[in-house]
């Protein structure tokens, strides 16, 4: 019998690539998104279902869990992938923008985990995979709010790694580096800095670096991350963290072996700030 996976945020990028990857591997796949009626690339069939799930709407989460179980009988893996990035100096972000960053990237994940846990506990099995970021292990300029939401998810995941093993449930974290997705487009919430002109030059330097083709040349693909997610879902190990991408591995090597002062100094010099 084929195993089943539920993936949040499957309308684009890593989520869509993961849905396609697992489907090609013979898995039953539930690709969830806020507007499944608008999806054109992923096609429903006996092993692929498209369900509505908005991580800021608990009722949609509960309904997606129920429909997924009804469709395939059992869910084996749940991937919390939905998320986006806020960009800009802290004081330029409105309360609404900052809280929404946490509502989607952190509290939405908590709600999804709470919704699937009764099913996993009843089965005495299951894998929860949280897609964080190398930005959950270290920070980049002007991404402090985003990074902090991913830091929080890293801490939550590490705690759950301990707590859920007694029920046969594994917790995994995927930490991509730079990925060739629309993260810098529709998935980026840029704070309005018009009332904070003192950041103008600083922000310009950072923005130019992030859009520099040389900076992006080492970025990985969504398909690469999908492969790492597949490894985490199928290796039957209790490994917590899975770095995804050459740059993520390089950043973490510097941080781990040379310390945060060295790594942050390198980031400053690279960014030219």
CSV table of C-alpha atoms in Angstrom, one decimal:
chain,number,residue,atom,x,y,z
A,1,UNK,CA,0.0,0.0,0.0
A,2,UNK,CA,1.4,3.4,-1.0
A,3,UNK,CA,2.3,5.8,1.8
A,4,UNK,CA,0.5,9.2,2.0
A,5,UNK,CA,2.0,12.7,2.5
A,6,UNK,CA,0.3,16.1,3.1
A,7,UNK,CA,2.2,19.2,2.0
A,8,UNK,CA,1.2,22.7,2.9
A,9,UNK,CA,2.0,25.6,0.7
A,10,UNK,CA,2.1,23.5,-2.4
A,11,UNK,CA,1.0,26.1,-4.9
A,12,UNK,CA,4.6,27.1,-5.8
A,13,UNK,CA,8.2,26.6,-5.2
A,14,UNK,CA,9.4,23.9,-2.8
A,15,UNK,CA,5.9,22.7,-1.9
A,16,UNK,CA,4.9,22.2,-5.5
A,17,UNK,CA,8.2,20.5,-6.3
A,18,UNK,CA,7.8,18.2,-3.3
A,19,UNK,CA,4.2,17.2,-4.3
A,20,UNK,CA,5.4,16.4,-7.8
A,21,UNK,CA,8.5,14.4,-6.5
A,22,UNK,CA,6.5,12.3,-4.1
A,23,UNK,CA,3.8,11.6,-6.7
A,24,UNK,CA,6.5,10.4,-9.1
A,25,UNK,CA,7.8,8.1,-6.4
A,26,UNK,CA,4.4,6.4,-6.2
A,27,UNK,CA,3.2,8.1,-3.0
A,28,UNK,CA,-0.3,9.3,-2.3
A,29,UNK,CA,-0.1,13.1,-2.2
A,30,UNK,CA,-2.3,15.8,-0.7
A,31,UNK,CA,-1.1,19.1,-2.0
A,32,UNK,CA,-2.7,21.9,0.1
A,33,UNK,CA,-2.9,25.6,-0.7
A,34,UNK,CA,-5.1,28.6,-0.1
A,35,UNK,CA,-6.7,28.5,-3.5
A,36,UNK,CA,-6.7,25.0,-5.0
A,37,UNK,CA,-9.2,26.0,-7.6
A,38,UNK,CA,-6.5,28.2,-9.2
A,39,UNK,CA,-3.9,25.4,-9.5
A,40,UNK,CA,-3.0,24.4,-13.1
A,41,UNK,CA,0.2,22.5,-12.8
A,42,UNK,CA,-0.7,19.8,-10.3
A,43,UNK,CA,-3.5,17.5,-11.6
A,44,UNK,CA,-5.8,15.5,-9.4
A,45,UNK,CA,-5.9,11.7,-9.9
A,46,UNK,CA,-6.3,8.7,-7.7
A,47,UNK,CA,-2.9,9.5,-5.9
A,48,UNK,CA,-3.0,13.3,-6.0
A,49,UNK,CA,-5.5,15.4,-4.2
A,50,UNK,CA,-5.7,19.2,-4.0
A,51,UNK,CA,-7.3,20.5,-0.8
A,52,UNK,CA,-7.7,23.9,0.6
A,53,UNK,CA,-5.6,24.8,3.6
A,54,UNK,CA,-4.8,28.2,5.0
A,55,UNK,CA,-2.5,28.0,8.0
A,56,UNK,CA,-4.2,31.1,9.4
A,57,UNK,CA,-7.6,29.4,9.4
A,58,UNK,CA,-7.9,26.6,11.9
A,59,UNK,CA,-11.1,25.3,10.4
A,60,UNK,CA,-9.5,24.8,7.0
A,61,UNK,CA,-6.6,22.9,8.7
A,62,UNK,CA,-9.0,20.6,10.5
A,63,UNK,CA,-11.0,20.0,7.3
A,64,UNK,CA,-7.9,19.3,5.3
A,65,UNK,CA,-6.8,16.7,7.8
A,66,UNK,CA,-10.2,15.0,7.7
A,67,UNK,CA,-10.4,15.0,3.9
A,68,UNK,CA,-6.8,13.7,3.6
A,69,UNK,CA,-7.5,10.7,5.9
A,70,UNK,CA,-10.8,10.1,4.1
A,71,UNK,CA,-9.0,10.1,0.8
A,72,UNK,CA,-6.1,7.7,1.7
A,73,UNK,CA,-7.1,6.1,4.9
A,74,UNK,CA,-3.9,7.0,6.7
A,75,UNK,CA,-1.4,9.9,6.6
A,76,UNK,CA,2.3,8.9,7.1
A,77,UNK,CA,4.1,12.2,6.6
A,78,UNK,CA,3.0,15.8,7.2
A,79,UNK,CA,5.2,18.6,5.7
A,80,UNK,CA,4.8,22.1,7.0
A,81,UNK,CA,6.1,24.1,4.1
A,82,UNK,CA,3.8,27.2,3.9
A,83,UNK,CA,5.6,30.4,4.7
A,84,UNK,CA,7.0,33.7,3.4
A,85,UNK,CA,9.6,36.3,4.3
A,86,UNK,CA,9.4,39.8,5.8
A,87,UNK,CA,12.2,42.2,4.7
A,88,UNK,CA,13.2,45.5,6.2
A,89,UNK,CA,14.3,47.2,9.4
A,90,UNK,CA,12.3,46.2,12.4
A,91,UNK,CA,10.9,49.7,13.1
A,92,UNK,CA,9.5,50.0,9.6
A,93,UNK,CA,7.3,46.9,10.0
A,94,UNK,CA,3.8,47.5,11.2
A,95,UNK,CA,2.4,45.5,14.1
A,96,UNK,CA,0.2,43.7,11.6
A,97,UNK,CA,3.1,42.7,9.3
A,98,UNK,CA,5.3,41.5,12.1
A,99,UNK,CA,2.5,39.5,13.8
A,100,UNK,CA,1.4,38.0,10.4
A,101,UNK,CA,5.0,36.8,9.9
A,102,UNK,CA,4.7,34.8,13.1
A,103,UNK,CA,1.1,33.7,12.4
A,104,UNK,CA,2.1,32.1,9.1
A,105,UNK,CA,5.6,30.9,9.8
A,106,UNK,CA,5.2,29.8,13.4
A,107,UNK,CA,1.7,29.7,14.9
A,108,UNK,CA,0.3,28.3,11.6
A,109,UNK,CA,2.7,25.4,11.9
A,110,UNK,CA,1.7,24.8,15.5
A,111,UNK,CA,-2.0,24.6,14.5
A,112,UNK,CA,-1.1,22.1,11.7
A,113,UNK,CA,0.9,19.9,14.1
A,114,UNK,CA,-1.9,20.0,16.7
A,115,UNK,CA,-4.4,18.9,14.0
A,116,UNK,CA,-2.4,15.9,12.8
A,117,UNK,CA,-1.0,14.7,16.1
A,118,UNK,CA,-4.1,12.7,17.2
A,119,UNK,CA,-4.0,10.7,14.0
A,120,UNK,CA,-0.2,10.1,14.3
A,121,UNK,CA,-0.6,9.1,18.0
A,122,UNK,CA,-3.4,6.7,17.2
A,123,UNK,CA,-1.2,5.0,14.6
A,124,UNK,CA,1.9,5.1,16.8
A,125,UNK,CA,3.7,6.4,13.8
A,126,UNK,CA,4.2,9.5,11.6
A,127,UNK,CA,6.8,11.9,10.4
A,128,UNK,CA,6.5,15.7,10.9
A,129,UNK,CA,8.7,17.7,8.6
A,130,UNK,CA,9.1,21.4,9.1
A,131,UNK,CA,10.7,23.5,6.4
A,132,UNK,CA,12.6,26.2,8.1
A,133,UNK,CA,15.7,27.8,6.5
A,134,UNK,CA,19.4,28.3,7.0
A,135,UNK,CA,17.9,31.5,8.2
A,136,UNK,CA,16.6,29.6,11.2
A,137,UNK,CA,20.2,28.9,12.3
A,138,UNK,CA,21.8,32.3,11.5
A,139,UNK,CA,20.6,35.7,10.3
A,140,UNK,CA,21.0,38.0,7.3
A,141,UNK,CA,20.7,41.8,7.3
A,142,UNK,CA,17.1,43.2,7.2
A,143,UNK,CA,15.7,39.7,7.6
A,144,UNK,CA,15.6,39.8,11.4
A,145,UNK,CA,11.8,39.4,11.7
A,146,UNK,CA,11.8,36.5,9.2
A,147,UNK,CA,14.9,34.9,10.7
A,148,UNK,CA,13.4,35.1,14.2
A,149,UNK,CA,10.2,33.3,13.1
A,150,UNK,CA,12.4,30.5,11.7
A,151,UNK,CA,14.6,30.5,14.9
A,152,UNK,CA,11.3,29.9,16.8
A,153,UNK,CA,10.4,27.0,14.5
A,154,UNK,CA,13.8,25.5,15.0
A,155,UNK,CA,13.3,25.6,18.8
A,156,UNK,CA,9.8,24.2,18.6
A,157,UNK,CA,11.0,21.3,16.3
A,158,UNK,CA,13.8,20.4,18.6
A,159,UNK,CA,11.5,20.3,21.6
A,160,UNK,CA,9.0,18.1,19.7
A,161,UNK,CA,11.8,15.8,18.6
A,162,UNK,CA,12.1,14.8,22.3
A,163,UNK,CA,8.5,14.8,23.2
A,164,UNK,CA,7.0,12.8,20.4
A,165,UNK,CA,9.4,9.9,20.1
A,166,UNK,CA,7.5,8.1,22.8
A,167,UNK,CA,4.6,7.9,20.4
A,168,UNK,CA,6.6,6.6,17.5
A,169,UNK,CA,6.5,10.1,15.8
A,170,UNK,CA,9.6,11.5,14.1
A,171,UNK,CA,10.3,15.2,13.8
A,172,UNK,CA,12.5,16.5,11.0
A,173,UNK,CA,13.7,20.0,10.0
A,174,UNK,CA,14.7,20.9,6.4
A,175,UNK,CA,17.0,24.0,6.2
A,176,UNK,CA,17.4,25.3,2.6
A,177,UNK,CA,19.8,28.0,1.7
A,178,UNK,CA,19.1,30.2,-1.3
A,179,UNK,CA,16.6,28.6,-3.6
A,180,UNK,CA,15.5,29.6,-7.1
A,181,UNK,CA,11.8,30.3,-6.2
A,182,UNK,CA,9.6,33.4,-6.1
A,183,UNK,CA,10.7,34.0,-2.4
A,184,UNK,CA,12.0,37.4,-3.4
A,185,UNK,CA,8.8,38.1,-5.4
A,186,UNK,CA,5.3,37.4,-4.2
A,187,UNK,CA,6.6,35.5,-1.1
A,188,UNK,CA,8.5,38.6,0.2
A,189,UNK,CA,6.7,41.3,2.3
A,190,UNK,CA,8.9,44.4,2.1
A,191,UNK,CA,8.3,46.9,4.8
A,192,UNK,CA,7.6,50.5,3.8
A,193,UNK,CA,10.7,52.5,4.8
A,194,UNK,CA,9.6,55.9,3.6
A,195,UNK,CA,9.4,57.2,7.1
A,196,UNK,CA,12.9,55.9,7.9
A,197,UNK,CA,15.2,57.5,5.3
A,198,UNK,CA,18.2,56.8,7.5
A,199,UNK,CA,18.1,53.1,6.3
A,200,UNK,CA,17.9,54.1,2.6
A,201,UNK,CA,21.5,53.6,1.7
A,202,UNK,CA,21.9,50.5,3.9
A,203,UNK,CA,18.8,48.9,2.4
A,204,UNK,CA,20.0,49.7,-1.1
A,205,UNK,CA,23.3,47.9,-0.6
A,206,UNK,CA,21.6,44.8,0.8
A,207,UNK,CA,18.9,44.7,-1.9
A,208,UNK,CA,21.5,45.0,-4.7
A,209,UNK,CA,23.5,42.2,-3.2
A,210,UNK,CA,20.5,39.9,-3.0
A,211,UNK,CA,19.6,40.6,-6.6
A,212,UNK,CA,23.2,40.2,-7.9
A,213,UNK,CA,23.4,37.2,-10.3
A,214,UNK,CA,26.7,36.3,-8.7
A,215,UNK,CA,25.0,35.9,-5.4
A,216,UNK,CA,22.3,33.7,-6.8
A,217,UNK,CA,24.6,31.4,-8.9
A,218,UNK,CA,25.0,28.9,-6.1
A,219,UNK,CA,21.3,28.8,-5.3
A,220,UNK,CA,19.7,25.4,-5.4
A,221,UNK,CA,16.4,24.3,-7.1
A,222,UNK,CA,13.1,23.5,-5.5
A,223,UNK,CA,13.5,20.0,-6.9
A,224,UNK,CA,16.8,19.6,-4.9
A,225,UNK,CA,15.0,20.5,-1.7
A,226,UNK,CA,12.2,18.1,-2.6
A,227,UNK,CA,14.8,15.3,-2.8
A,228,UNK,CA,16.1,16.2,0.7
A,229,UNK,CA,12.5,16.2,2.0
A,230,UNK,CA,12.1,12.7,0.5
A,231,UNK,CA,15.3,11.5,2.2
A,232,UNK,CA,14.0,12.8,5.5
A,233,UNK,CA,10.6,11.2,5.0
A,234,UNK,CA,12.0,7.8,4.1
A,235,UNK,CA,15.4,7.2,5.8
A,236,UNK,CA,13.7,5.9,9.0
A,237,UNK,CA,16.3,7.8,11.1
A,238,UNK,CA,15.8,10.0,14.1
A,239,UNK,CA,18.0,12.7,12.5
A,240,UNK,CA,16.6,16.1,13.3
A,241,UNK,CA,18.3,18.5,10.8
A,242,UNK,CA,18.8,18.3,7.1
A,243,UNK,CA,20.7,21.1,5.4
A,244,UNK,CA,19.6,21.6,1.8
A,245,UNK,CA,22.0,23.4,-0.7
A,246,UNK,CA,25.6,24.1,-1.1
A,247,UNK,CA,25.4,27.6,0.4
A,248,UNK,CA,23.4,26.4,3.5
A,249,UNK,CA,26.2,23.8,4.2
A,250,UNK,CA,28.9,26.4,3.7
A,251,UNK,CA,27.2,29.0,6.0
A,252,UNK,CA,26.6,26.4,8.7
A,253,UNK,CA,30.2,25.1,8.5
A,254,UNK,CA,31.5,28.6,9.1
A,255,UNK,CA,29.0,29.2,12.0
A,256,UNK,CA,29.6,25.9,13.7
A,257,UNK,CA,33.4,25.6,13.4
A,258,UNK,CA,34.6,29.2,13.5
A,259,UNK,CA,31.9,30.7,15.7
A,260,UNK,CA,29.1,33.3,15.3
A,261,UNK,CA,31.5,36.3,15.5
A,262,UNK,CA,33.6,35.0,12.5
A,263,UNK,CA,30.5,34.0,10.5
A,264,UNK,CA,28.7,37.3,11.1
A,265,UNK,CA,31.9,39.3,10.3
A,266,UNK,CA,32.2,37.4,7.0
A,267,UNK,CA,28.5,38.2,6.2
A,268,UNK,CA,29.2,41.9,6.8
A,269,UNK,CA,32.2,41.9,4.6
A,270,UNK,CA,30.4,40.0,1.9
A,271,UNK,CA,27.4,42.4,2.0
A,272,UNK,CA,29.6,45.4,2.0
A,273,UNK,CA,28.1,46.9,5.2
